[in-house]
mmCIF file of C-alpha atoms and ligand atoms in Angstrom:
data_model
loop_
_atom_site.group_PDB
_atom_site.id
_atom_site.type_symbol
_atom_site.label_atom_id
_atom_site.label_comp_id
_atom_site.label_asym_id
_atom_site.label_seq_id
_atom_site.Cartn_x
_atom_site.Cartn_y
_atom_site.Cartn_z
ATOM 1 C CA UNK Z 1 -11.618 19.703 27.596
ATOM 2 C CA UNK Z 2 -9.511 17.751 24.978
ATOM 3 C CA UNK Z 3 -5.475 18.986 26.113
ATOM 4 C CA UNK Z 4 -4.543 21.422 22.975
ATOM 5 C CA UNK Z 5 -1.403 20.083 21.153
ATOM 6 C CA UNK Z 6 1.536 22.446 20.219
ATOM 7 C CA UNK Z 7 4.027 21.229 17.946
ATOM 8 C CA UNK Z 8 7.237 22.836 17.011
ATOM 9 C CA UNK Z 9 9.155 22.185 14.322
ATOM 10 C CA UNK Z 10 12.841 23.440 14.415
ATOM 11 C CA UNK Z 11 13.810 21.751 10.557
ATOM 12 C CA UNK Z 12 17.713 22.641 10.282
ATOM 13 C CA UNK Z 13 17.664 24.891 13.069
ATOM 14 C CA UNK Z 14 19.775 25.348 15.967
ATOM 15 C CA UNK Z 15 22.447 23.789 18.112
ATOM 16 C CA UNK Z 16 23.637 22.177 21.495
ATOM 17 C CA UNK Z 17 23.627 26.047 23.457
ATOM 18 C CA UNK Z 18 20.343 27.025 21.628
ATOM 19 C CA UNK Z 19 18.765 23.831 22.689
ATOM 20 C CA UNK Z 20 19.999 23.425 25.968
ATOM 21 C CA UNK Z 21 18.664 27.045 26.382
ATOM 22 C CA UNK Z 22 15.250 26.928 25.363
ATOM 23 C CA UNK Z 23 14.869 23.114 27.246
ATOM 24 C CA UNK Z 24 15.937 24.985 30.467
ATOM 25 C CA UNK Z 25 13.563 27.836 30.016
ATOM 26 C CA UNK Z 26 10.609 25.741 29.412
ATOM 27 C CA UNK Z 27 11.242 22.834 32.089
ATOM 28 C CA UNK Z 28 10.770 25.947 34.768
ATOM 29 C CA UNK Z 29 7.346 26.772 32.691
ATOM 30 C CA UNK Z 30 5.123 27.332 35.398
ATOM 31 C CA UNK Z 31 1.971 27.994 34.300
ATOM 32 C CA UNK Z 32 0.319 30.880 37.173
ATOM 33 C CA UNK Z 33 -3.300 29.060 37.510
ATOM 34 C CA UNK Z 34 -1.447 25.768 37.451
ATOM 35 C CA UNK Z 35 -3.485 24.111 35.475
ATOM 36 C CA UNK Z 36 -2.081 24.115 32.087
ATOM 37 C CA UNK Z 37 -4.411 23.120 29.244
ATOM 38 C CA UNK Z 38 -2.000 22.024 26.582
ATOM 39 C CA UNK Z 39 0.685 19.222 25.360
ATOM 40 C CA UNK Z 40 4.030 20.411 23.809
ATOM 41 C CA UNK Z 41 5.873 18.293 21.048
ATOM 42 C CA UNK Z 42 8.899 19.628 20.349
ATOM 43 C CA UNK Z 43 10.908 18.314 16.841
ATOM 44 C CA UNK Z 44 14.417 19.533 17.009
ATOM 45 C CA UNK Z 45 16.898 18.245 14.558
ATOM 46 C CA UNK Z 46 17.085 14.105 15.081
ATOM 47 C CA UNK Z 47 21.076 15.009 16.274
ATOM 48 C CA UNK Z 48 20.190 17.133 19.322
ATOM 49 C CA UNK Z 49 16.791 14.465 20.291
ATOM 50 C CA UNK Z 50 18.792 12.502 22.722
ATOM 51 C CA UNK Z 51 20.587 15.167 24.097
ATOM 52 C CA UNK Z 52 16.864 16.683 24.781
ATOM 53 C CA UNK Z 53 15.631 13.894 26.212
ATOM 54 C CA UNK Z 54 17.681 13.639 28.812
ATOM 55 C CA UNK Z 55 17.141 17.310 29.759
ATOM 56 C CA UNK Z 56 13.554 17.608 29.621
ATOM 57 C CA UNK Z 57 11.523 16.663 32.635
ATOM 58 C CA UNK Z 58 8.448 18.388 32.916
ATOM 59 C CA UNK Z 59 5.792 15.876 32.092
ATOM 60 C CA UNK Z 60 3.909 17.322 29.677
ATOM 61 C CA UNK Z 61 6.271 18.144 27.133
ATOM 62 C CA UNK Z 62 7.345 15.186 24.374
ATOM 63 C CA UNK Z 63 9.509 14.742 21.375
ATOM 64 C CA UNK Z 64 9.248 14.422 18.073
ATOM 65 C CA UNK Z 65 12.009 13.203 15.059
ATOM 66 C CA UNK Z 66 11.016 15.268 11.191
ATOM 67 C CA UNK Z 67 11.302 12.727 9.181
ATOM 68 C CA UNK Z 68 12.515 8.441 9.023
ATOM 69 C CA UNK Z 69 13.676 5.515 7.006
ATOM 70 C CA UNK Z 70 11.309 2.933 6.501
ATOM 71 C CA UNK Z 71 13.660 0.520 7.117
ATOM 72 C CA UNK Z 72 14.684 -0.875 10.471
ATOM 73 C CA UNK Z 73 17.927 -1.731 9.623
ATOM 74 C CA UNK Z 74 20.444 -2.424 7.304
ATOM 75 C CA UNK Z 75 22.679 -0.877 4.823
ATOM 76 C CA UNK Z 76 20.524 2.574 4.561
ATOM 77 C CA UNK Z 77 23.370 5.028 4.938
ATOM 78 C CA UNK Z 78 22.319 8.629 6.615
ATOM 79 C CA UNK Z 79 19.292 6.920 7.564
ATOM 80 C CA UNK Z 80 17.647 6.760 10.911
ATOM 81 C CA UNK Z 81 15.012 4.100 12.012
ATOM 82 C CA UNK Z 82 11.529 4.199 14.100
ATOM 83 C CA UNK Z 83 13.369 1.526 16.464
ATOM 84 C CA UNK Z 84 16.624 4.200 17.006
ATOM 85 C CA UNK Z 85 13.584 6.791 17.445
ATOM 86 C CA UNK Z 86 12.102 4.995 20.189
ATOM 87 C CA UNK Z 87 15.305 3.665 21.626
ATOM 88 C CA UNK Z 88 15.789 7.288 22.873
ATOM 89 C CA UNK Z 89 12.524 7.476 24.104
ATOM 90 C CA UNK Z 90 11.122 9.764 21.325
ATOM 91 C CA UNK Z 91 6.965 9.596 20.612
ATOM 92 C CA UNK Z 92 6.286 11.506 17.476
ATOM 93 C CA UNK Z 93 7.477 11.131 14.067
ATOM 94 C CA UNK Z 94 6.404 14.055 11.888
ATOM 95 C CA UNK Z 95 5.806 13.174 7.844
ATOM 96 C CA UNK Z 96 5.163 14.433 4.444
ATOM 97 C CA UNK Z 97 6.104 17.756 5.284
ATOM 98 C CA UNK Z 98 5.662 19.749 1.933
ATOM 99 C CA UNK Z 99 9.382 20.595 2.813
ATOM 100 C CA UNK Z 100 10.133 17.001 2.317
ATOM 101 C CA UNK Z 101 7.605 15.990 -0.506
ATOM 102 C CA UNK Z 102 9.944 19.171 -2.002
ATOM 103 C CA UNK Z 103 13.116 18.938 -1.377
ATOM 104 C CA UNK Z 104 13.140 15.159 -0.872
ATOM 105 C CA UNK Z 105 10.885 13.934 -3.361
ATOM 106 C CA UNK Z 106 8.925 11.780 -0.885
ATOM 107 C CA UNK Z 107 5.586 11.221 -2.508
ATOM 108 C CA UNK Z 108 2.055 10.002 -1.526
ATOM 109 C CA UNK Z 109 3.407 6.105 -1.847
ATOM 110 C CA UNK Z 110 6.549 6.791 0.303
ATOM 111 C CA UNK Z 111 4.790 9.079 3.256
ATOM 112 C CA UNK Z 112 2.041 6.064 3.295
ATOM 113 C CA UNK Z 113 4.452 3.577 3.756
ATOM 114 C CA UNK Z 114 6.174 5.189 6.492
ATOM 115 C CA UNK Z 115 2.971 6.409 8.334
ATOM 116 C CA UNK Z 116 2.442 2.825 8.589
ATOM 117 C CA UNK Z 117 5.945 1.262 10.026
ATOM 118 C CA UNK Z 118 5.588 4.405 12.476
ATOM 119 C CA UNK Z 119 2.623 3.384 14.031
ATOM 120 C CA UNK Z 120 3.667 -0.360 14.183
ATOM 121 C CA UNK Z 121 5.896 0.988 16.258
ATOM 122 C CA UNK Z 122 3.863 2.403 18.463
ATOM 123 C CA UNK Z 123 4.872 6.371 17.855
ATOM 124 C CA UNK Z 124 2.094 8.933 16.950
ATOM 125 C CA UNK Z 125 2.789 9.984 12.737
ATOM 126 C CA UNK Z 126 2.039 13.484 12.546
ATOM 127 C CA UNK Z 127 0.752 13.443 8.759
ATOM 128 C CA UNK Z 128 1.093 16.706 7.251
ATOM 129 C CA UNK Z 129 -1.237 17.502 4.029
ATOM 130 C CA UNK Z 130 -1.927 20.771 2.221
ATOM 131 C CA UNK Z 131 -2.329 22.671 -0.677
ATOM 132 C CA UNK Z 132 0.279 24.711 -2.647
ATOM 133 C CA UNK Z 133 -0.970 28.041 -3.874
ATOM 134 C CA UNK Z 134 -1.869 27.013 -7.622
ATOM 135 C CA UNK Z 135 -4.193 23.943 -5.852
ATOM 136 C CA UNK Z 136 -5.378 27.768 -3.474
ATOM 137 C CA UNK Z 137 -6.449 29.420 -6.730
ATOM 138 C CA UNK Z 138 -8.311 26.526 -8.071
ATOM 139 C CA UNK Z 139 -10.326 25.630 -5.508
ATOM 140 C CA UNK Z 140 -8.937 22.738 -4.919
ATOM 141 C CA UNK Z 141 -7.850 22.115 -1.238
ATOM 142 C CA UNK Z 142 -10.321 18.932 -0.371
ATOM 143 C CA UNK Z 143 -9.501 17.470 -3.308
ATOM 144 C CA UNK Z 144 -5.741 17.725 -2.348
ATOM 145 C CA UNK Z 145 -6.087 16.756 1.530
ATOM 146 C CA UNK Z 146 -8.298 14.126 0.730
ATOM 147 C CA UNK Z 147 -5.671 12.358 -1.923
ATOM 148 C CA UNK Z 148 -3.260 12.706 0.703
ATOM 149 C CA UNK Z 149 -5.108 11.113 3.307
ATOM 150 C CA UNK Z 150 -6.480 8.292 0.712
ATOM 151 C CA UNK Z 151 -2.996 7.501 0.027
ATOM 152 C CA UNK Z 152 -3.040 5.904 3.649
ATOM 153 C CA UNK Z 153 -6.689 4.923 3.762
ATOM 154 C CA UNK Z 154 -6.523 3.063 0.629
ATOM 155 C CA UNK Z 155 -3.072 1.221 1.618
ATOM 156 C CA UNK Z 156 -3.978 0.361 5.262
ATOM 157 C CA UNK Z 157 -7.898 1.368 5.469
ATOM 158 C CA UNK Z 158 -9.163 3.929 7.465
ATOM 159 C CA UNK Z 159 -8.577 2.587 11.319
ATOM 160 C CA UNK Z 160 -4.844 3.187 11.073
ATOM 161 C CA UNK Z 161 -5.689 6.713 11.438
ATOM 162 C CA UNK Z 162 -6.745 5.730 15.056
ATOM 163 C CA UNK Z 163 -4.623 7.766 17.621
ATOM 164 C CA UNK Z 164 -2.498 9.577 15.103
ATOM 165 C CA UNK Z 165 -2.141 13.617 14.049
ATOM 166 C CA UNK Z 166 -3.035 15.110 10.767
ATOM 167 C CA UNK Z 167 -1.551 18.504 10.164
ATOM 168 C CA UNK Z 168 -3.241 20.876 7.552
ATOM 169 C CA UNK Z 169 -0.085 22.589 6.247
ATOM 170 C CA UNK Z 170 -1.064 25.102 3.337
ATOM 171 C CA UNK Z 171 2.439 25.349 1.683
ATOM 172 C CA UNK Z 172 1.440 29.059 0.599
ATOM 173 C CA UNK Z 173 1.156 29.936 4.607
ATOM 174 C CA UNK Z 174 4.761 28.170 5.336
ATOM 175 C CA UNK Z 175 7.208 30.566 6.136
ATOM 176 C CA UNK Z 176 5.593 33.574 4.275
ATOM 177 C CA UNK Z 177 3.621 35.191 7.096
ATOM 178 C CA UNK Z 178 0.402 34.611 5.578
ATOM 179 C CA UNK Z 179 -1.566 32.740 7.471
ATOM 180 C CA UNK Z 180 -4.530 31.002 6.398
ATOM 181 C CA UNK Z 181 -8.264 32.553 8.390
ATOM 182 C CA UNK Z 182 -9.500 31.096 11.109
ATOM 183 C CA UNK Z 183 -12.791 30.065 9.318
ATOM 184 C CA UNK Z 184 -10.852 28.553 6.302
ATOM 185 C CA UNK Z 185 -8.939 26.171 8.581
ATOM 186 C CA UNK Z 186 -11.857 25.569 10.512
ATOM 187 C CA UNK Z 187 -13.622 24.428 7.277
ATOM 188 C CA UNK Z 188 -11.035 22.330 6.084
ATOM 189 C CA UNK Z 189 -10.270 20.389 9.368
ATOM 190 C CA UNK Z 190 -13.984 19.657 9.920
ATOM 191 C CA UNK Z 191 -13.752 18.364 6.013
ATOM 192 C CA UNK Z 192 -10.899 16.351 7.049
ATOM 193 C CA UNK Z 193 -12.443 14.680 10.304
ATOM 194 C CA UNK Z 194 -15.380 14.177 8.356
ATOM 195 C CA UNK Z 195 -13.599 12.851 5.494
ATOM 196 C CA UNK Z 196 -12.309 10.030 7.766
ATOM 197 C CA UNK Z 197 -15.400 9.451 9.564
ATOM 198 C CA UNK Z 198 -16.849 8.504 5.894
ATOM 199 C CA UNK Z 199 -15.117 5.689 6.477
ATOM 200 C CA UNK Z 200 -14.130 4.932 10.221
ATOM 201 C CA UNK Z 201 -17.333 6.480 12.397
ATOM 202 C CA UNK Z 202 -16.254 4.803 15.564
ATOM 203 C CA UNK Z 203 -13.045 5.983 15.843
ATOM 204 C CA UNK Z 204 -12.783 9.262 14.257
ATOM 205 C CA UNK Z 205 -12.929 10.962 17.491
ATOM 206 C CA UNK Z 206 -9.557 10.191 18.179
ATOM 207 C CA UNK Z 207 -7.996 11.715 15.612
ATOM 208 C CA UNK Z 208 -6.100 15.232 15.967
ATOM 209 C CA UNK Z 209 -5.657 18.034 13.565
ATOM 210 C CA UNK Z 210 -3.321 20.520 13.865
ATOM 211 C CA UNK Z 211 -2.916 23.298 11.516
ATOM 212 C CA UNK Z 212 0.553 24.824 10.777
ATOM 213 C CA UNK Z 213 1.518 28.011 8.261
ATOM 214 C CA UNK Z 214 2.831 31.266 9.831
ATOM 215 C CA UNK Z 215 1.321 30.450 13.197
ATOM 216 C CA UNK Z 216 2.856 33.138 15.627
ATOM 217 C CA UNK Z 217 1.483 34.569 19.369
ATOM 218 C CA UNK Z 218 -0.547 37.257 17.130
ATOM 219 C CA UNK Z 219 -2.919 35.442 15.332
ATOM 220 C CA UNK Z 220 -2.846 31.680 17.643
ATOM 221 C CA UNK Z 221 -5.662 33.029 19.648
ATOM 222 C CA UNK Z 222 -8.016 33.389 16.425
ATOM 223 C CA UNK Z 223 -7.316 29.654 15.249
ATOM 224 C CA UNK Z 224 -7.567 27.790 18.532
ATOM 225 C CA UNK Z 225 -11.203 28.938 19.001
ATOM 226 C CA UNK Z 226 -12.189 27.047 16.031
ATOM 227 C CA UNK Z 227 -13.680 24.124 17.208
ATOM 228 C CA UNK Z 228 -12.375 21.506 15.061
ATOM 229 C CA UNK Z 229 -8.691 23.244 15.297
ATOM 230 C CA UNK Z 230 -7.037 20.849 17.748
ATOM 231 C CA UNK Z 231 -3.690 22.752 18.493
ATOM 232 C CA UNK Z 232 -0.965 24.351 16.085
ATOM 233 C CA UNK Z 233 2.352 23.210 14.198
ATOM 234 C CA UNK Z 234 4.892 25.870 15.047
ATOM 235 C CA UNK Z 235 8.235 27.186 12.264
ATOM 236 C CA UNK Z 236 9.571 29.699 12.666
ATOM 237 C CA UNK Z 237 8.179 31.218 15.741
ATOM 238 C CA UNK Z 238 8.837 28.147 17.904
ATOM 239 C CA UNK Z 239 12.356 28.985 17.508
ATOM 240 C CA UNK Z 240 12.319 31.690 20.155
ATOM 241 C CA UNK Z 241 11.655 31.102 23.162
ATOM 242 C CA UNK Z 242 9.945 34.117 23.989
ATOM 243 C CA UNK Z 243 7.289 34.203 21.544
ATOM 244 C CA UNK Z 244 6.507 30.434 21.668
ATOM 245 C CA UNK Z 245 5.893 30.914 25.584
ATOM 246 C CA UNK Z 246 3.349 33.437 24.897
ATOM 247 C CA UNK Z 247 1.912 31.199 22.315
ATOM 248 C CA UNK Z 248 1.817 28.386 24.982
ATOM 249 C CA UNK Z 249 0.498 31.377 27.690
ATOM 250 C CA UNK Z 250 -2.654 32.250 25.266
ATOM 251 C CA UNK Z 251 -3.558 28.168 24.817
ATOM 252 C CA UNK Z 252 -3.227 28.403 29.027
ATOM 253 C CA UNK Z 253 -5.428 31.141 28.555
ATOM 254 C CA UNK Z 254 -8.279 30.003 26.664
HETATM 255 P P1 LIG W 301 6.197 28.424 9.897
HETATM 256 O O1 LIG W 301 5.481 28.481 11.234
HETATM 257 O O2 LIG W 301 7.571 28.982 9.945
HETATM 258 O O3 LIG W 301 5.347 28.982 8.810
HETATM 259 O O4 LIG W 301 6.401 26.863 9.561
HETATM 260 C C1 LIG W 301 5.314 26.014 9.618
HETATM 261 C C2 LIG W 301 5.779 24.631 9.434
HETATM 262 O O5 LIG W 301 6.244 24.259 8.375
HETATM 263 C C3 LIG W 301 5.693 23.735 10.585
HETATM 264 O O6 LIG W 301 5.916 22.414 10.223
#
């Protein structure tokens, strides 16, 4: 079976002791039946990555950076580059988070454009796409994921989807406590594999969806027995470590 990915995103949360905490808890993770079925990514602010890195060193957990420049270098103030990512031995670079596409005004154009210089440089872009809860009303979640995953297909066709992560992110479910149902999700990510398989039928296999929104140790269980639900995006409940073990306990579980 397929290793189950769990991602957790930290945005602007915590610090040095809060990090250092939660890395030393989860290094001495020790799964009882040994054989532990899933992958952890965890995204902590870009400040504290290097400082994780050199903590971490149980083998199945990895890093990821929010957000990065698409320049390499330069005169890009505050900005931080795929080659500084990788320099510090981070692997994932999450992107388009509606949080970004919000606050940042990164559009369909921008997000493409970095998805791309990411994967040249040999990280895995975790692609978030989603509705807000207008597009909800109207019926219109394909139509939303699938301009968000044209604006890469169209720009660098389909194949650069090889190896990567899309994450199904309603923006309603973020932070609210609503979660979206199993079956929805399960509808939509088979819509999305599908969607790239239109175009890329060898290699769709290889692509991973997550889905993120409210995910917490209560409801995890429901969405990760969906087959085409290939692990889950963590907020808010990633940020303690108690609840996120028993999230990572239940994907042990299954
Ligand atoms: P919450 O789990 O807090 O809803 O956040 C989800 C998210 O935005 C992960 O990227």
């Amino acid at each position: 079976m397929k290793k189950k990915l769990i991602i957790a995103n930290w945005k602007l949360n915590g610090n040095k002791l809060s990090i250092l905490n939660f890395l030393n808890q989860l290094n001495k993770y020790d799964y009882k039946e040994k054989k532990e079925k899933c992958k952890i990514v965890m995204s902590f602010p870009v400040i504290y990555l290097y400082l994780a890195k050199t903590i971490i060193y149980k083998k199945n957990i990895f890093l990821g950076a929010q957000n990065v420049d698409l320049n390499l270098c330069g005169p890009f103030t505050g900005e931080i580059s795929v080659n500084m990512l990788k320099d510090i031995g981070i692997n994932y670079v999450i992107l388009g988070h509606s949080e970004r596409r919000k606050y940042h005004k990164e559009n369909d154009a921008l997000i493409a454009k970095k998805f791309k210089i990411v994967k040249e440089a040999n990280l895995i872009p975790i692609l978030c796409v989603g509705e807000n809860k207008e597009e909800k009303k109207l019926g219109k979640t394909q139509e939303v994921c699938a301009r968000q995953l044209n604006s890469v297909i169209s720009m660098w066709g389909p194949q650069i989807f090889n190896d990567t992560i899309i994450a199904y992110e309603p923006i309603w479910a973020i932070g609210s406590g609503e979660t979206a149902t199993p079956c929805s999700v399960q509808k939509i990510h088979k819509f999305i594999k599908e969607y790239i398989k239109e175009y890329d039928i060898a290699n769709s296999e290889k692509i991973t969806v997550q889905y993120g929104g409210s995910v917490d140790e209560n409801n995890v269980t429901q969405l990760l027995y969906e087959a085409d639900i290939d692990g889950v995006l963590v907020g808010g409940a990633s940020l303690n470590y108690n609840k996120f073990k028993k999230i990572i306990d239940i994907v042990n579980s299954l």
